[in-house]
XYZ file of C-alpha atoms in Angstrom:
433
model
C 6.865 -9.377 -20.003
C 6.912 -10.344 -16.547
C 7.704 -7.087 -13.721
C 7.633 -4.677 -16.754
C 4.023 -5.642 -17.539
C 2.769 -5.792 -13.561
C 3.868 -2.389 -13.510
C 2.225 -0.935 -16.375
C -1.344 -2.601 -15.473
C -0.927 -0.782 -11.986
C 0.185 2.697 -13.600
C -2.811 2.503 -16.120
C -5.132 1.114 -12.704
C -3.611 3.752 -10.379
C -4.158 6.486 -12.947
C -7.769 5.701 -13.362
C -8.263 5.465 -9.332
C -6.342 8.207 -8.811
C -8.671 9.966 -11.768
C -11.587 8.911 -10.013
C -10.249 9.884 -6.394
C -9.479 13.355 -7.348
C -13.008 14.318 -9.048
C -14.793 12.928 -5.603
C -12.904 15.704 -3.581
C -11.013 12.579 -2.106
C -7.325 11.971 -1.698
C -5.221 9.988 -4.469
C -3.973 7.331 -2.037
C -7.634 6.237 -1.869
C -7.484 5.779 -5.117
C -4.252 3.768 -5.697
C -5.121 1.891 -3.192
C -8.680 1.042 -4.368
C -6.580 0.303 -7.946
C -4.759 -2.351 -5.923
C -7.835 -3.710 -4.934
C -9.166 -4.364 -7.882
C -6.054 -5.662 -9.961
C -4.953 -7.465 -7.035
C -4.895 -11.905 -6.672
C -8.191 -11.722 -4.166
C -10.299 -9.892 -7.292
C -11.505 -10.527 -10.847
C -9.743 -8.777 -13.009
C -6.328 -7.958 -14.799
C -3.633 -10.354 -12.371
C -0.503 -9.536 -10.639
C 1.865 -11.816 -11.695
C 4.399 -11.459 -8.722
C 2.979 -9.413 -5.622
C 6.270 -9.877 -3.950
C 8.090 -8.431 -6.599
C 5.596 -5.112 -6.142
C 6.375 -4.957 -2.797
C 10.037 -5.189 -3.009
C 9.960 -2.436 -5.334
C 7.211 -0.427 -3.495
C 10.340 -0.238 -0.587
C 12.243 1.961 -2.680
C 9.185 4.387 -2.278
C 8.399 4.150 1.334
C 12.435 5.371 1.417
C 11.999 7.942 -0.922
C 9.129 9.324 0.692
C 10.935 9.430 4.364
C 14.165 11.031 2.365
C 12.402 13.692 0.726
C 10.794 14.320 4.616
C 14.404 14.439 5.658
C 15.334 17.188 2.967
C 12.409 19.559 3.962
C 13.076 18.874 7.977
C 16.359 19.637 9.608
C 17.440 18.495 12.941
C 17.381 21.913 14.609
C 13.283 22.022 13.517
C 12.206 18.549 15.378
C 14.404 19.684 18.725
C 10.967 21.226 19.714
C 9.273 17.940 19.843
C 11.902 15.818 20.886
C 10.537 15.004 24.709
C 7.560 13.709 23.451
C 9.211 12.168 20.909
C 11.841 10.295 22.891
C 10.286 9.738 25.713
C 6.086 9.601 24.563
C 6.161 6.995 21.509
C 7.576 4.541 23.608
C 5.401 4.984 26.488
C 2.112 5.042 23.424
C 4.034 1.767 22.371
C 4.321 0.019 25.467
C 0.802 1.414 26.874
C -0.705 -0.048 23.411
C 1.168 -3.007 23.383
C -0.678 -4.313 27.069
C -4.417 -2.649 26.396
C -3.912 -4.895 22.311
C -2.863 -7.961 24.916
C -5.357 -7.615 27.071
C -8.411 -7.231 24.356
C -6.667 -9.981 22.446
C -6.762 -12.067 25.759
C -9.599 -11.625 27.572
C -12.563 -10.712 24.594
C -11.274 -12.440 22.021
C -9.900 -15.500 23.440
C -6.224 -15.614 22.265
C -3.666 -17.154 23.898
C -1.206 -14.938 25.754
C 1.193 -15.564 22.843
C -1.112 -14.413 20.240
C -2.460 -11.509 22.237
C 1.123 -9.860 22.525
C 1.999 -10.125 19.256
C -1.851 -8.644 17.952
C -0.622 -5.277 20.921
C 2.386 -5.553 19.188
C 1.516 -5.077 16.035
C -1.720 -2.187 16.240
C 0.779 -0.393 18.187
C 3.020 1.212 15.285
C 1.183 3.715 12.807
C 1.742 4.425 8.825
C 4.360 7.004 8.590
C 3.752 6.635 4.550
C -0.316 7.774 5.151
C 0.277 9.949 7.452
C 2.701 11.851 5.235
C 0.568 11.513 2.439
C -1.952 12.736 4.483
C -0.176 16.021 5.911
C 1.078 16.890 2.377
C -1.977 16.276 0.686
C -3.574 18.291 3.175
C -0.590 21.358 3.041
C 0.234 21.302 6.704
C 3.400 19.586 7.294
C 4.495 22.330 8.894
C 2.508 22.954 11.705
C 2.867 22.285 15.690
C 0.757 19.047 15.439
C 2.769 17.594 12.679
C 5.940 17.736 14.114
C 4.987 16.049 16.979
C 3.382 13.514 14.539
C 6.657 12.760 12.530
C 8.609 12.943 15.308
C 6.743 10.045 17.367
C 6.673 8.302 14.157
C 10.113 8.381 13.778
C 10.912 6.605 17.162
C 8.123 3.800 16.179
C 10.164 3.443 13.243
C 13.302 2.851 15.587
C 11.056 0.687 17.906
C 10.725 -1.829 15.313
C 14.391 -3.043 15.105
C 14.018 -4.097 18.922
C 10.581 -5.322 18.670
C 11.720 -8.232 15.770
C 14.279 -9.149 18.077
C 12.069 -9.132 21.325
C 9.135 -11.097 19.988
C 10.381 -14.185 18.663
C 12.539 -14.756 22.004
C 9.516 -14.008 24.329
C 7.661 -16.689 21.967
C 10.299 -19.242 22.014
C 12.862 -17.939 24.922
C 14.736 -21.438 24.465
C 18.425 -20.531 24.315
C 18.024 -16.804 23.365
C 19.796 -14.377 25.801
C 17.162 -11.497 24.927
C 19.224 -9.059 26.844
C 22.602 -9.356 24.898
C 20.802 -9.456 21.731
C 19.213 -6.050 22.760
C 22.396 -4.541 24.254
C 23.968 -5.617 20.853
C 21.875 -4.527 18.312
C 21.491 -0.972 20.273
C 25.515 -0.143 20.243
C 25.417 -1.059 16.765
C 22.588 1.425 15.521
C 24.123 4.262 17.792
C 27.275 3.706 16.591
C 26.155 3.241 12.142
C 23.784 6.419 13.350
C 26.751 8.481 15.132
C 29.184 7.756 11.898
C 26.758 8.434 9.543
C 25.689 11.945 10.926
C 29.447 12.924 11.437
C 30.815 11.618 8.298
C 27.630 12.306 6.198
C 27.554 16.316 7.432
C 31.240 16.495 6.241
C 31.599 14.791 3.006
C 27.598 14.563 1.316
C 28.094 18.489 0.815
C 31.288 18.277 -0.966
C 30.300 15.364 -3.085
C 26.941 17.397 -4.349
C 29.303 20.783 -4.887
C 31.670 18.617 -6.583
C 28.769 16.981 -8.914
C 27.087 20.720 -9.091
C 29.937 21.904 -10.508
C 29.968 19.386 -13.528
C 26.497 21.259 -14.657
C 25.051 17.958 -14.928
C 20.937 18.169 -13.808
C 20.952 14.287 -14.875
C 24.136 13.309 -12.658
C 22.784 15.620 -9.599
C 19.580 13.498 -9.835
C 21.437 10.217 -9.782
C 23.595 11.124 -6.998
C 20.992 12.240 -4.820
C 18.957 9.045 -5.202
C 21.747 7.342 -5.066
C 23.276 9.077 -1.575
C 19.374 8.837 -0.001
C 18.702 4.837 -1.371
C 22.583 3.842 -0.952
C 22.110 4.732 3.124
C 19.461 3.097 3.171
C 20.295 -0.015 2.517
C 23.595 0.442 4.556
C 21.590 1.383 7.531
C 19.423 -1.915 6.784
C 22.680 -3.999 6.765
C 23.421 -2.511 10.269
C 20.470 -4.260 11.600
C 18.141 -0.728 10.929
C 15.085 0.145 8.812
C 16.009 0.910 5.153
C 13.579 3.611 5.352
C 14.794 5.340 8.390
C 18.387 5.682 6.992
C 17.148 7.144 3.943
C 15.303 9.929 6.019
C 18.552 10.521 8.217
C 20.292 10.442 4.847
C 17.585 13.338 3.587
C 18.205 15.239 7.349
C 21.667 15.658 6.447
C 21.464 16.818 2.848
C 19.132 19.306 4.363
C 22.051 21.038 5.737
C 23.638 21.528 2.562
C 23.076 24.624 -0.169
C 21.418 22.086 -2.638
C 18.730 20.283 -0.561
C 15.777 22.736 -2.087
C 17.049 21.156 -5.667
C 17.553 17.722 -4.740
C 13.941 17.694 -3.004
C 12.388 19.220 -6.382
C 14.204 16.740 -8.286
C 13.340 13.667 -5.971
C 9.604 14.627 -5.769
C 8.576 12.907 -9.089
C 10.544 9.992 -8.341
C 8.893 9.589 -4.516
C 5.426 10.395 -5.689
C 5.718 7.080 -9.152
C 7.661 4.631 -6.178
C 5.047 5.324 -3.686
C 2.198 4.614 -6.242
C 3.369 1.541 -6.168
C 3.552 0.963 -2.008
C -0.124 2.159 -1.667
C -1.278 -0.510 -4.566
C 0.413 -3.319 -3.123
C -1.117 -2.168 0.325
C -4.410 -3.032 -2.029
C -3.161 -6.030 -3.673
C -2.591 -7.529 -0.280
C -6.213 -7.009 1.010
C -8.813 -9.520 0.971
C -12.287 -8.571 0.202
C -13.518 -12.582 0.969
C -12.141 -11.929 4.555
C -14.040 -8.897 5.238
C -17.656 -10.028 4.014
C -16.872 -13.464 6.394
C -15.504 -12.127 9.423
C -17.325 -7.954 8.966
C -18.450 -7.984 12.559
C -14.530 -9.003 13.994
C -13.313 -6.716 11.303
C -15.692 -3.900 12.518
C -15.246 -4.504 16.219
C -11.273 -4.318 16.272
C -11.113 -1.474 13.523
C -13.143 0.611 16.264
C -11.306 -0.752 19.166
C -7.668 0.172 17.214
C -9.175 3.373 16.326
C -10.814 5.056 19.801
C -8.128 3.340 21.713
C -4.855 4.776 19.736
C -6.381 7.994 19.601
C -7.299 8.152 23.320
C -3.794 7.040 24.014
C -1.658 9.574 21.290
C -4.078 12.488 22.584
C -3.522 11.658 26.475
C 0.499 11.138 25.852
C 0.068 14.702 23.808
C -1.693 16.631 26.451
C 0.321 15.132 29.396
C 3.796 16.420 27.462
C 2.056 19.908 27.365
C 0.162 20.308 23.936
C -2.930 22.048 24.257
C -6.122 23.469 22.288
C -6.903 21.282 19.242
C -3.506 19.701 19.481
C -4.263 16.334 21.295
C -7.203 15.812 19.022
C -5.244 16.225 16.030
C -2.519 14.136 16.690
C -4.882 11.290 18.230
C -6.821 11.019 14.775
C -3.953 11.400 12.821
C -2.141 8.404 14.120
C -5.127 6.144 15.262
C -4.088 3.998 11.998
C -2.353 0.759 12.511
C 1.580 0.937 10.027
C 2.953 -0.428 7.207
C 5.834 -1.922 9.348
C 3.248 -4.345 11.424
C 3.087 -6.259 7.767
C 7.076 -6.800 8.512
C 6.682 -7.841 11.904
C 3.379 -9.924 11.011
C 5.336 -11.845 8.381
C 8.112 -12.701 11.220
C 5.234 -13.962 13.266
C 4.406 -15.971 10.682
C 7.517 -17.558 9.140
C 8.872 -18.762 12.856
C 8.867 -22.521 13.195
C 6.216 -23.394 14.755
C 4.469 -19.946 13.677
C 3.510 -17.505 16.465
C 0.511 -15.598 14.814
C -2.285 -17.565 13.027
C -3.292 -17.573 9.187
C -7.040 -16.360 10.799
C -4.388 -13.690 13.334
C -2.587 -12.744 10.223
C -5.589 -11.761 7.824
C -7.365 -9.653 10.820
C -4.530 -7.303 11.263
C -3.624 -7.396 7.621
C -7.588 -6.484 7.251
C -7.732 -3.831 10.222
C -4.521 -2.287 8.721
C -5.601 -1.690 5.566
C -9.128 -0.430 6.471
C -7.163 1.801 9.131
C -5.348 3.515 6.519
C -8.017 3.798 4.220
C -10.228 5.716 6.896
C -7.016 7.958 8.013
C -7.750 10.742 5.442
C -11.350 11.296 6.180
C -10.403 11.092 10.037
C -7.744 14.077 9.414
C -10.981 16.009 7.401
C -13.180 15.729 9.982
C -11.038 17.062 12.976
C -9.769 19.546 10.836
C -13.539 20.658 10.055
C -14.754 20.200 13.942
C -11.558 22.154 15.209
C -12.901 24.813 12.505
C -16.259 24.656 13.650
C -15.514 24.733 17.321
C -13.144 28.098 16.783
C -15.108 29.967 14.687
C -16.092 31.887 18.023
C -12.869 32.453 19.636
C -12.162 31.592 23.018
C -8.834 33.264 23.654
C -7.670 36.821 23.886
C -5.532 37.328 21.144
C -6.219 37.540 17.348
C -3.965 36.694 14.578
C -3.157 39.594 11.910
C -4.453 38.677 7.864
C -0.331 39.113 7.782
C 2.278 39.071 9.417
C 6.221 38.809 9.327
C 8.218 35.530 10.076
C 9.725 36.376 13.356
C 5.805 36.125 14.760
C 5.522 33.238 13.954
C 6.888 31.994 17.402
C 4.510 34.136 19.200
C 1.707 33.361 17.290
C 2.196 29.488 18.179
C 3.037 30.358 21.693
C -0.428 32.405 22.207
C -2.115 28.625 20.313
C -0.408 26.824 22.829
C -1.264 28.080 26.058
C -5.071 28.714 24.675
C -5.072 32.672 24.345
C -5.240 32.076 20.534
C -7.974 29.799 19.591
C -7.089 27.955 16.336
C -3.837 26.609 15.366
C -2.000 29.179 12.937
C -1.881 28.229 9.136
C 0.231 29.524 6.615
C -1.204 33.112 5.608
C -0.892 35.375 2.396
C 2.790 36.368 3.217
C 3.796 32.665 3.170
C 4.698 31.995 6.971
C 2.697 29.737 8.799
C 1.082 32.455 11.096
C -2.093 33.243 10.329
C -5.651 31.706 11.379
């Protein structure tokens, strides 16, 4: 049965994990991920015929995932976070980039080749866990979040540069890396400029036009179809399929119909990215681990304290304070599904830039990084509990309270005269402790 038969034995797999994640108290992504373990080629068990295949297909949920994110966030809701957005994720980039050189270099012994690429590659984190993570959890919506998806969203955008950037510094023969750059810039501004002026004018009039037909099936198609179609338009421009589907969703979001298409996509998003956390699974390596646990060990920590010193530092210098830094430091200490994409370019570049041995470590750290990100979240969000129950600051948040507070109430968290972060409380804003 070829594909058709892959996919069942990881539904049936996943459904069981996800079963046995969910009665442990722990989230389901542990789960399908621990159900691409096991039916994965590295273990005994029921086989994968085509991994590739998996992971071609697992795409369609990574863009799924960052479309329905689109829907639920407008534009006008990340223009809070946008300094540390636009100008903080590159400087945690670059800052990572040189401290993952410099380990690489001078404690393990890498060549200065190797040792960029290994900074390069720790130095993006999983949007897809992370917003697994925040959802799973029921606070996308808070302070700490935003500034989350928003820094993620420029790593995203970092990437395009970076696969240009890191083959030429490993083989600068006859590249000009400067033109390239230039190039490949005024063509994503431009796609990205047409696309939010075109898309804000005629994606609302094609969904009122296919509302009108009272058609729930052809609404559903056309949505998918408006958030995968960009997608892969905004990949032909040289972009991340993924990102274009979110700035796909970010428009829709504008329209009347964005709180249907989101219900409508949710099913969808949640089957397709099954399927990207089990071939995270199918990809890892058990033999690895046992043989190299204390390397393993040693750069999982170092990835781990360092990325979270870094995020929290970049976070506190833009002006978050309180339990902010902290929050944001252990929620993107993970290393991203996107260093697989530029690992693999490492790899297929004649004569290959990152090692088979190079190649399995961060494949390795990754995955163990993203398995670990969910219990990191629990335990700041427990400490930060902990650590307010006595309140510090001045002010007290009402059991409920009206939606214009909600400003104020995050304005008190933020310059420490409230002492936890607001949640959402019983009148459904996110204002209450």
């Amino acid at each position: 049965m070829g594909i058709a038969a892959d996919i069942a034995i990881i539904l049936v797999a996943a459904m069981i994990g996800g079963l046995i994640a969910h009665r442990l108290g722990q989230p389901l992504l542990l789960g399908y991920i621990l159900a691409g373990i096991l039916v994965g080629p590295h273990t005994p068990g029921p086989l994968i015929g085509n991994v590739h295949e998996i992971e071609l297909l697992s795409e369609i949920g990574v863009a799924l995932l960052l479309f329905a994110l689109g829907l639920e966030f407008s534009l006008k809701e990340l223009q809070p976070v946008r300094q540390v957005a636009l100008i903080g994720a590159p400087i945690q980039i670059l800052v990572t980039i040189a401290f993952g050189s410099m380990v690489g270099y001078y404690l393990f012994g890498w060549n200065l080749r190797e040792s960029l690429w290994f900074g390069s590659l720790i130095s993006l984190s999983s949007t897809m866990v992370i917003l697994k993570t925040l959802m799973a959890r029921g606070v996308l919506g808070t302070l700490a979040s935003r500034v989350m998806i928003g820094m993620l969203i420029m790593q995203d955008l970092a990437v395009v540069p970076m696969m240009i950037m890191l083959p030429m510094l490993s083989n600068p023969q006859g590249s000009n890396l400067l033109l390239e750059l230039v190039f490949a810039a005024a063509k994503a501004a431009l796609f990205l400029a047409a696309m939010i002026i075109v898309g804000t004018r005629v994606m609302p009039r094609l969904l009122r036009l296919v509302v009108s037909w009272n058609s729930r099936e052809l609404f559903l198609l056309s949505v998918v179809a408006i958030g995968v179609g960009i997608g892969y338009a905004t990949y032909l421009a040289g972009l991340s399929f993924a990102f274009g589907a979110f700035v796909a969703g970010m428009v829709l979001s504008e329209s009347d119909y964005s709180h249907q298409a989101l219900s409508d996509v949710i099913p969808l998003r949640d089957v397709f990215g099954l399927l990207f956390f089990a071939s995270v699974g199918m990809l890892f390596d058990p033999e690895f681990l046992l043989n190299h646990l204390g390397l393993v060990a040693a750069t999982v920590a170092l990835v781990i304290i360092s990325k979270s010193l870094i995020f929290g530092t970049i976070a506190r210098l833009f002006g978050y304070g309180n339990s902010a830094p902290f929050i944001i430091g252990l929620g993107l200490c993970q290393v991203g599904e996107f260093s697989f994409v530029l690992a693999r370019v490492g790899v297929s570049l004649e004569p290959p830039t990152i090692s088979d041995d190079l190649y399995a470590l961060v494949l390795t750290t990754t995955i163990v990084t993203m398995i670990l990100t969910p219990f990191l979240s629990r335990a700041a969000s427990r400490c930060i509990a902990s650590c307010s129950a006595t309140p510090r600051g001045s002010r007290s948040a009402p059991s409920t309270c009206p939606r214009e507070t909600c400003t104020t109430m995050w304005s008190w968290w933020a310059t420490g005269e409230l002492a936890a972060p607001p949640r959402r409380c019983c009148s459904g804003w996110g204002c209450a402790l």
